[in-house]
mmCIF file of N, CA and C in Angstrom:
data_model
loop_
_atom_site.group_PDB
_atom_site.id
_atom_site.type_symbol
_atom_site.label_atom_id
_atom_site.label_comp_id
_atom_site.label_asym_id
_atom_site.label_seq_id
_atom_site.Cartn_x
_atom_site.Cartn_y
_atom_site.Cartn_z
ATOM 1 N N MET A 169 0.847 -1.179 0.000
ATOM 2 C CA MET A 169 0.000 0.000 0.000
ATOM 3 C C MET A 169 0.892 1.242 0.000
ATOM 4 N N LYS A 170 0.532 2.199 -0.831
ATOM 5 C CA LYS A 170 1.334 3.421 -0.947
ATOM 6 C C LYS A 170 0.977 4.394 0.152
ATOM 7 N N THR A 171 1.995 5.078 0.608
ATOM 8 C CA THR A 171 1.759 6.080 1.648
ATOM 9 C C THR A 171 1.254 7.375 1.010
ATOM 10 N N VAL A 172 0.744 8.234 1.840
ATOM 11 C CA VAL A 172 0.248 9.527 1.373
ATOM 12 C C VAL A 172 1.392 10.341 0.777
ATOM 13 N N ARG A 173 2.568 10.233 1.338
ATOM 14 C CA ARG A 173 3.730 10.978 0.854
ATOM 15 C C ARG A 173 4.066 10.584 -0.586
ATOM 16 N N VAL A 174 4.042 9.317 -0.897
ATOM 17 C CA VAL A 174 4.341 8.849 -2.249
ATOM 18 C C VAL A 174 3.260 9.322 -3.220
ATOM 19 N N ARG A 175 2.014 9.236 -2.812
ATOM 20 C CA ARG A 175 0.920 9.678 -3.680
ATOM 21 C C ARG A 175 1.003 11.174 -3.972
ATOM 22 N N LEU A 176 1.263 11.966 -2.946
ATOM 23 C CA LEU A 176 1.386 13.407 -3.153
ATOM 24 C C LEU A 176 2.595 13.741 -4.033
ATOM 25 N N THR A 177 3.692 13.043 -3.817
ATOM 26 C CA THR A 177 4.873 13.261 -4.656
ATOM 27 C C THR A 177 4.563 12.949 -6.111
ATOM 28 N N ALA A 178 3.890 11.853 -6.371
ATOM 29 C CA ALA A 178 3.521 11.492 -7.740
ATOM 30 C C ALA A 178 2.558 12.523 -8.331
ATOM 31 N N LEU A 179 1.593 12.966 -7.538
ATOM 32 C CA LEU A 179 0.633 13.955 -8.009
ATOM 33 C C LEU A 179 1.328 15.266 -8.367
ATOM 34 N N TYR A 180 2.162 15.779 -7.475
ATOM 35 C CA TYR A 180 2.842 17.044 -7.726
ATOM 36 C C TYR A 180 3.850 16.924 -8.871
ATOM 37 N N SER A 181 4.501 15.792 -8.995
ATOM 38 C CA SER A 181 5.420 15.583 -10.114
ATOM 39 C C SER A 181 4.666 15.590 -11.435
ATOM 40 N N GLY A 182 3.529 14.930 -11.470
ATOM 41 C CA GLY A 182 2.714 14.921 -12.686
ATOM 42 C C GLY A 182 2.201 16.308 -13.040
ATOM 43 N N LEU A 183 1.763 17.063 -12.036
ATOM 44 C CA LEU A 183 1.299 18.426 -12.281
ATOM 45 C C LEU A 183 2.436 19.317 -12.775
ATOM 46 N N PHE A 184 3.610 19.149 -12.204
ATOM 47 C CA PHE A 184 4.766 19.936 -12.635
ATOM 48 C C PHE A 184 5.114 19.625 -14.092
ATOM 49 N N LEU A 185 5.150 18.357 -14.444
ATOM 50 C CA LEU A 185 5.470 17.976 -15.818
ATOM 51 C C LEU A 185 4.401 18.471 -16.794
ATOM 52 N N ALA A 186 3.143 18.375 -16.412
ATOM 53 C CA ALA A 186 2.066 18.828 -17.296
ATOM 54 C C ALA A 186 2.132 20.339 -17.521
ATOM 55 N N THR A 187 2.315 21.110 -16.453
ATOM 56 C CA THR A 187 2.383 22.559 -16.613
ATOM 57 C C THR A 187 3.650 22.978 -17.364
ATOM 58 N N SER A 188 4.740 22.255 -17.170
ATOM 59 C CA SER A 188 5.966 22.548 -17.921
ATOM 60 C C SER A 188 5.754 22.316 -19.411
ATOM 61 N N ALA A 189 5.098 21.230 -19.755
ATOM 62 C CA ALA A 189 4.823 20.944 -21.169
ATOM 63 C C ALA A 189 3.906 22.001 -21.766
ATOM 64 N N ILE A 190 2.894 22.417 -21.014
ATOM 65 C CA ILE A 190 1.979 23.457 -21.497
ATOM 66 C C ILE A 190 2.731 24.768 -21.705
ATOM 67 N N LEU A 191 3.605 25.105 -20.790
ATOM 68 C CA LEU A 191 4.390 26.336 -20.909
ATOM 69 C C LEU A 191 5.297 26.288 -22.136
ATOM 70 N N LEU A 192 5.976 25.184 -22.361
ATOM 71 C CA LEU A 192 6.852 25.058 -23.526
ATOM 72 C C LEU A 192 6.073 25.160 -24.829
ATOM 73 N N VAL A 193 4.931 24.525 -24.905
ATOM 74 C CA VAL A 193 4.119 24.586 -26.119
ATOM 75 C C VAL A 193 3.620 26.010 -26.344
ATOM 76 N N THR A 194 3.207 26.692 -25.279
ATOM 77 C CA THR A 194 2.720 28.066 -25.392
ATOM 78 C C THR A 194 3.815 28.998 -25.896
ATOM 79 N N VAL A 195 5.006 28.893 -25.338
ATOM 80 C CA VAL A 195 6.117 29.741 -25.772
ATOM 81 C C VAL A 195 6.461 29.456 -27.228
ATOM 82 N N ASP A 196 6.472 28.186 -27.605
ATOM 83 C CA ASP A 196 6.764 27.822 -28.995
ATOM 84 C C ASP A 196 5.721 28.412 -29.942
ATOM 85 N N LEU A 197 4.443 28.314 -29.596
ATOM 86 C CA LEU A 197 3.390 28.851 -30.454
ATOM 87 C C LEU A 197 3.465 30.373 -30.557
ATOM 88 N N LEU A 198 3.755 31.035 -29.439
ATOM 89 C CA LEU A 198 3.877 32.490 -29.471
ATOM 90 C C LEU A 198 5.057 32.941 -30.316
ATOM 91 N N LEU A 199 6.188 32.272 -30.183
ATOM 92 C CA LEU A 199 7.356 32.625 -30.984
ATOM 93 C C LEU A 199 7.082 32.364 -32.457
ATOM 94 N N ARG A 200 6.495 31.229 -32.769
ATOM 95 C CA ARG A 200 6.180 30.910 -34.166
ATOM 96 C C ARG A 200 5.230 31.951 -34.749
ATOM 97 N N SER A 201 4.220 32.357 -33.980
ATOM 98 C CA SER A 201 3.269 33.358 -34.448
ATOM 99 C C SER A 201 3.961 34.693 -34.701
ATOM 100 N N MET A 202 4.835 35.103 -33.788
ATOM 101 C CA MET A 202 5.549 36.363 -33.941
ATOM 102 C C MET A 202 6.422 36.347 -35.191
ATOM 103 N N LEU A 203 7.140 35.252 -35.404
ATOM 104 C CA LEU A 203 8.009 35.162 -36.568
ATOM 105 C C LEU A 203 7.201 35.126 -37.862
ATOM 106 N N GLU A 204 6.064 34.424 -37.872
ATOM 107 C CA GLU A 204 5.219 34.392 -39.065
ATOM 108 C C GLU A 204 4.662 35.777 -39.377
ATOM 109 N N GLN A 205 4.301 36.543 -38.354
ATOM 110 C CA GLN A 205 3.801 37.902 -38.575
ATOM 111 C C GLN A 205 4.881 38.779 -39.181
ATOM 112 N N GLN A 206 6.098 38.646 -38.694
ATOM 113 C CA GLN A 206 7.178 39.466 -39.221
ATOM 114 C C GLN A 206 7.510 39.077 -40.659
ATOM 115 N N VAL A 207 7.512 37.795 -40.958
ATOM 116 C CA VAL A 207 7.797 37.358 -42.322
ATOM 117 C C VAL A 207 6.691 37.805 -43.267
ATOM 118 N N SER A 208 5.429 37.684 -42.849
ATOM 119 C CA SER A 208 4.334 38.120 -43.716
ATOM 120 C C SER A 208 4.367 39.634 -43.905
ATOM 121 N N ALA A 209 4.784 40.376 -42.886
ATOM 122 C CA ALA A 209 4.911 41.827 -43.031
ATOM 123 C C ALA A 209 5.999 42.164 -44.041
ATOM 124 N N ILE A 210 7.074 41.406 -44.024
ATOM 125 C CA ILE A 210 8.149 41.627 -44.991
ATOM 126 C C ILE A 210 7.646 41.336 -46.401
ATOM 127 N N GLU A 211 6.918 40.244 -46.559
ATOM 128 C CA GLU A 211 6.420 39.864 -47.873
ATOM 129 C C GLU A 211 5.396 40.868 -48.401
ATOM 130 N N ASN A 212 4.587 41.451 -47.536
ATOM 131 C CA ASN A 212 3.549 42.398 -47.949
ATOM 132 C C ASN A 212 4.058 43.827 -48.058
ATOM 133 N N GLY A 213 5.285 44.068 -47.673
ATOM 134 C CA GLY A 213 5.859 45.404 -47.760
ATOM 135 C C GLY A 213 5.492 46.311 -46.608
ATOM 136 N N ALA A 214 4.784 45.802 -45.614
ATOM 137 C CA ALA A 214 4.412 46.610 -44.447
ATOM 138 C C ALA A 214 5.599 46.690 -43.486
ATOM 139 N N PRO A 215 5.629 47.719 -42.654
ATOM 140 C CA PRO A 215 6.717 47.788 -41.671
ATOM 141 C C PRO A 215 6.576 46.654 -40.658
ATOM 142 N N PRO A 216 7.685 46.119 -40.182
ATOM 143 C CA PRO A 216 7.614 45.031 -39.211
ATOM 144 C C PRO A 216 7.094 45.521 -37.867
ATOM 145 N N PRO A 217 6.628 44.596 -37.010
ATOM 146 C CA PRO A 217 6.167 44.979 -35.674
ATOM 147 C C PRO A 217 7.304 45.594 -34.853
ATOM 148 N N GLN A 218 6.949 46.183 -33.720
ATOM 149 C CA GLN A 218 7.941 46.788 -32.843
ATOM 150 C C GLN A 218 9.005 45.770 -32.458
ATOM 151 N N ARG A 219 10.203 46.254 -32.309
ATOM 152 C CA ARG A 219 11.315 45.377 -31.951
ATOM 153 C C ARG A 219 11.206 44.924 -30.502
ATOM 154 N N LEU A 220 11.762 43.772 -30.233
ATOM 155 C CA LEU A 220 11.837 43.272 -28.870
ATOM 156 C C LEU A 220 12.958 43.991 -28.134
ATOM 157 N N PRO A 221 12.966 43.950 -26.813
ATOM 158 C CA PRO A 221 14.077 44.560 -26.081
ATOM 159 C C PRO A 221 15.397 43.929 -26.510
ATOM 160 N N ALA A 222 16.417 44.741 -26.600
ATOM 161 C CA ALA A 222 17.711 44.270 -27.089
ATOM 162 C C ALA A 222 18.358 43.330 -26.090
ATOM 163 N N LEU A 223 18.963 42.290 -26.626
ATOM 164 C CA LEU A 223 19.742 41.352 -25.826
ATOM 165 C C LEU A 223 21.211 41.708 -25.985
ATOM 166 N N PRO A 224 22.101 41.036 -25.271
ATOM 167 C CA PRO A 224 23.525 41.325 -25.426
ATOM 168 C C PRO A 224 23.956 41.157 -26.886
ATOM 169 N N PRO A 225 24.988 41.874 -27.309
ATOM 170 C CA PRO A 225 25.426 41.786 -28.701
ATOM 171 C C PRO A 225 25.778 40.356 -29.073
ATOM 172 N N LYS A 226 25.511 40.019 -30.317
ATOM 173 C CA LYS A 226 25.763 38.671 -30.798
ATOM 174 C C LYS A 226 27.033 38.654 -31.633
ATOM 175 N N ALA A 227 27.601 37.488 -31.761
ATOM 176 C CA ALA A 227 28.716 37.304 -32.679
ATOM 177 C C ALA A 227 28.128 37.136 -34.073
ATOM 178 N N SER A 228 28.732 37.773 -35.045
ATOM 179 C CA SER A 228 28.199 37.727 -36.404
ATOM 180 C C SER A 228 28.503 36.373 -37.022
ATOM 181 N N ALA A 229 27.492 35.475 -37.014
ATOM 182 C CA ALA A 229 27.662 34.147 -37.576
ATOM 183 C C ALA A 229 27.387 34.136 -39.067
ATOM 184 N N VAL A 230 26.562 35.072 -39.532
ATOM 185 C CA VAL A 230 26.180 35.138 -40.941
ATOM 186 C C VAL A 230 26.600 36.499 -41.471
ATOM 187 N N PRO A 231 27.286 36.555 -42.611
ATOM 188 C CA PRO A 231 27.695 37.859 -43.131
ATOM 189 C C PRO A 231 26.488 38.719 -43.496
ATOM 190 N N VAL A 232 26.599 39.999 -43.246
ATOM 191 C CA VAL A 232 25.526 40.938 -43.530
ATOM 192 C C VAL A 232 25.612 41.365 -44.993
ATOM 193 N N ILE A 233 24.478 41.353 -45.678
ATOM 194 C CA ILE A 233 24.434 41.783 -47.074
ATOM 195 C C ILE A 233 24.529 43.296 -47.101
ATOM 196 N N SER A 234 25.362 43.819 -47.962
ATOM 197 C CA SER A 234 25.628 45.260 -47.930
ATOM 198 C C SER A 234 24.775 46.041 -48.931
ATOM 199 N N GLN A 235 23.498 45.703 -49.054
ATOM 200 C CA GLN A 235 22.593 46.499 -49.866
ATOM 201 C C GLN A 235 21.797 47.391 -48.924
ATOM 202 N N HIS A 236 21.226 48.471 -49.463
ATOM 203 C CA HIS A 236 20.561 49.440 -48.599
ATOM 204 C C HIS A 236 19.051 49.464 -48.765
ATOM 205 N N SER A 237 18.467 48.437 -49.314
ATOM 206 C CA SER A 237 17.014 48.438 -49.469
ATOM 207 C C SER A 237 16.344 48.136 -48.125
ATOM 208 N N ASP A 238 15.127 48.603 -47.963
ATOM 209 C CA ASP A 238 14.385 48.375 -46.724
ATOM 210 C C ASP A 238 14.146 46.894 -46.476
ATOM 211 N N LEU A 239 13.897 46.160 -47.525
ATOM 212 C CA LEU A 239 13.640 44.731 -47.377
ATOM 213 C C LEU A 239 14.842 44.011 -46.804
ATOM 214 N N VAL A 240 16.023 44.319 -47.307
ATOM 215 C CA VAL A 240 17.237 43.656 -46.824
ATOM 216 C C VAL A 240 17.486 44.032 -45.372
ATOM 217 N N ARG A 241 17.300 45.301 -45.023
ATOM 218 C CA ARG A 241 17.503 45.706 -43.621
ATOM 219 C C ARG A 241 16.502 45.012 -42.701
ATOM 220 N N THR A 242 15.251 44.887 -43.131
ATOM 221 C CA THR A 242 14.230 44.234 -42.320
ATOM 222 C C THR A 242 14.553 42.756 -42.139
ATOM 223 N N VAL A 243 14.982 42.112 -43.217
ATOM 224 C CA VAL A 243 15.356 40.697 -43.122
ATOM 225 C C VAL A 243 16.546 40.528 -42.195
ATOM 226 N N ASN A 244 17.519 41.422 -42.277
ATOM 227 C CA ASN A 244 18.681 41.340 -41.389
ATOM 228 C C ASN A 244 18.284 41.545 -39.933
ATOM 229 N N ARG A 245 17.355 42.493 -39.672
ATOM 230 C CA ARG A 245 16.892 42.689 -38.294
ATOM 231 C C ARG A 245 16.161 41.459 -37.776
ATOM 232 N N LEU A 246 15.340 40.854 -38.626
ATOM 233 C CA LEU A 246 14.626 39.635 -38.228
ATOM 234 C C LEU A 246 15.613 38.522 -37.911
ATOM 235 N N ARG A 247 16.619 38.366 -38.766
ATOM 236 C CA ARG A 247 17.638 37.343 -38.526
ATOM 237 C C ARG A 247 18.362 37.605 -37.210
ATOM 238 N N ASP A 248 18.713 38.873 -36.957
ATOM 239 C CA ASP A 248 19.397 39.220 -35.719
ATOM 240 C C ASP A 248 18.542 38.915 -34.496
ATOM 241 N N GLU A 249 17.249 39.232 -34.568
ATOM 242 C CA GLU A 249 16.360 38.965 -33.439
ATOM 243 C C GLU A 249 16.239 37.464 -33.177
ATOM 244 N N VAL A 250 16.152 36.689 -34.240
ATOM 245 C CA VAL A 250 16.058 35.236 -34.069
ATOM 246 C C VAL A 250 17.343 34.700 -33.463
ATOM 247 N N LEU A 251 18.486 35.166 -33.946
ATOM 248 C CA LEU A 251 19.766 34.701 -33.395
ATOM 249 C C LEU A 251 19.917 35.114 -31.936
ATOM 250 N N ARG A 252 19.507 36.345 -31.604
ATOM 251 C CA ARG A 252 19.591 36.775 -30.200
ATOM 252 C C ARG A 252 18.667 35.958 -29.313
ATOM 253 N N PHE A 253 17.461 35.653 -29.808
ATOM 254 C CA PHE A 253 16.541 34.832 -29.032
ATOM 255 C C PHE A 253 17.133 33.442 -28.811
ATOM 256 N N ARG A 254 17.678 32.856 -29.869
ATOM 257 C CA ARG A 254 18.266 31.523 -29.743
ATOM 258 C C ARG A 254 19.472 31.551 -28.818
ATOM 259 N N TRP A 255 20.271 32.637 -28.877
ATOM 260 C CA TRP A 255 21.418 32.751 -27.990
ATOM 261 C C TRP A 255 20.952 32.821 -26.541
ATOM 262 N N ALA A 256 19.936 33.647 -26.270
ATOM 263 C CA ALA A 256 19.435 33.794 -24.905
ATOM 264 C C ALA A 256 18.832 32.484 -24.415
ATOM 265 N N ARG A 257 18.105 31.811 -25.282
ATOM 266 C CA ARG A 257 17.489 30.542 -24.895
ATOM 267 C C ARG A 257 18.559 29.499 -24.587
ATOM 268 N N GLY A 258 19.578 29.422 -25.432
ATOM 269 C CA GLY A 258 20.672 28.477 -25.184
ATOM 270 C C GLY A 258 21.452 28.827 -23.936
ATOM 271 N N HIS A 259 21.631 30.126 -23.691
ATOM 272 C CA HIS A 259 22.348 30.571 -22.495
ATOM 273 C C HIS A 259 21.558 30.212 -21.236
ATOM 274 N N LEU A 260 20.243 30.382 -21.274
ATOM 275 C CA LEU A 260 19.418 30.076 -20.105
ATOM 276 C C LEU A 260 19.321 28.569 -19.866
ATOM 277 N N GLU A 261 19.349 27.769 -20.939
ATOM 278 C CA GLU A 261 19.236 26.319 -20.774
ATOM 279 C C GLU A 261 20.457 25.738 -20.081
ATOM 280 N N ARG A 262 21.613 26.410 -20.226
ATOM 281 C CA ARG A 262 22.831 25.913 -19.573
ATOM 282 C C ARG A 262 22.777 26.092 -18.063
ATOM 283 N N TRP A 263 21.993 27.034 -17.582
ATOM 284 C CA TRP A 263 21.888 27.272 -16.160
ATOM 285 C C TRP A 263 20.968 26.264 -15.588
#
């Protein structure tokens, strides 16, 4: 027969795992939605949404295209935001 302590531990562990999974799915859906909105704005020629708060400077992994059109600058900003988000996410996962 299981003790109350074991049952409560199993219950709280299950609740923790369920809420963690819900949180991860929610963050993934929100990020995907934000990126799709920015890409569709680029394709339609509309200005992109407001920028996210700046993260620490990134190392330039991809060379920047040296054209001065608005589309290229917008695409470069989107790429930078995605790289900064991925850098921050990877940095936080190590902790």
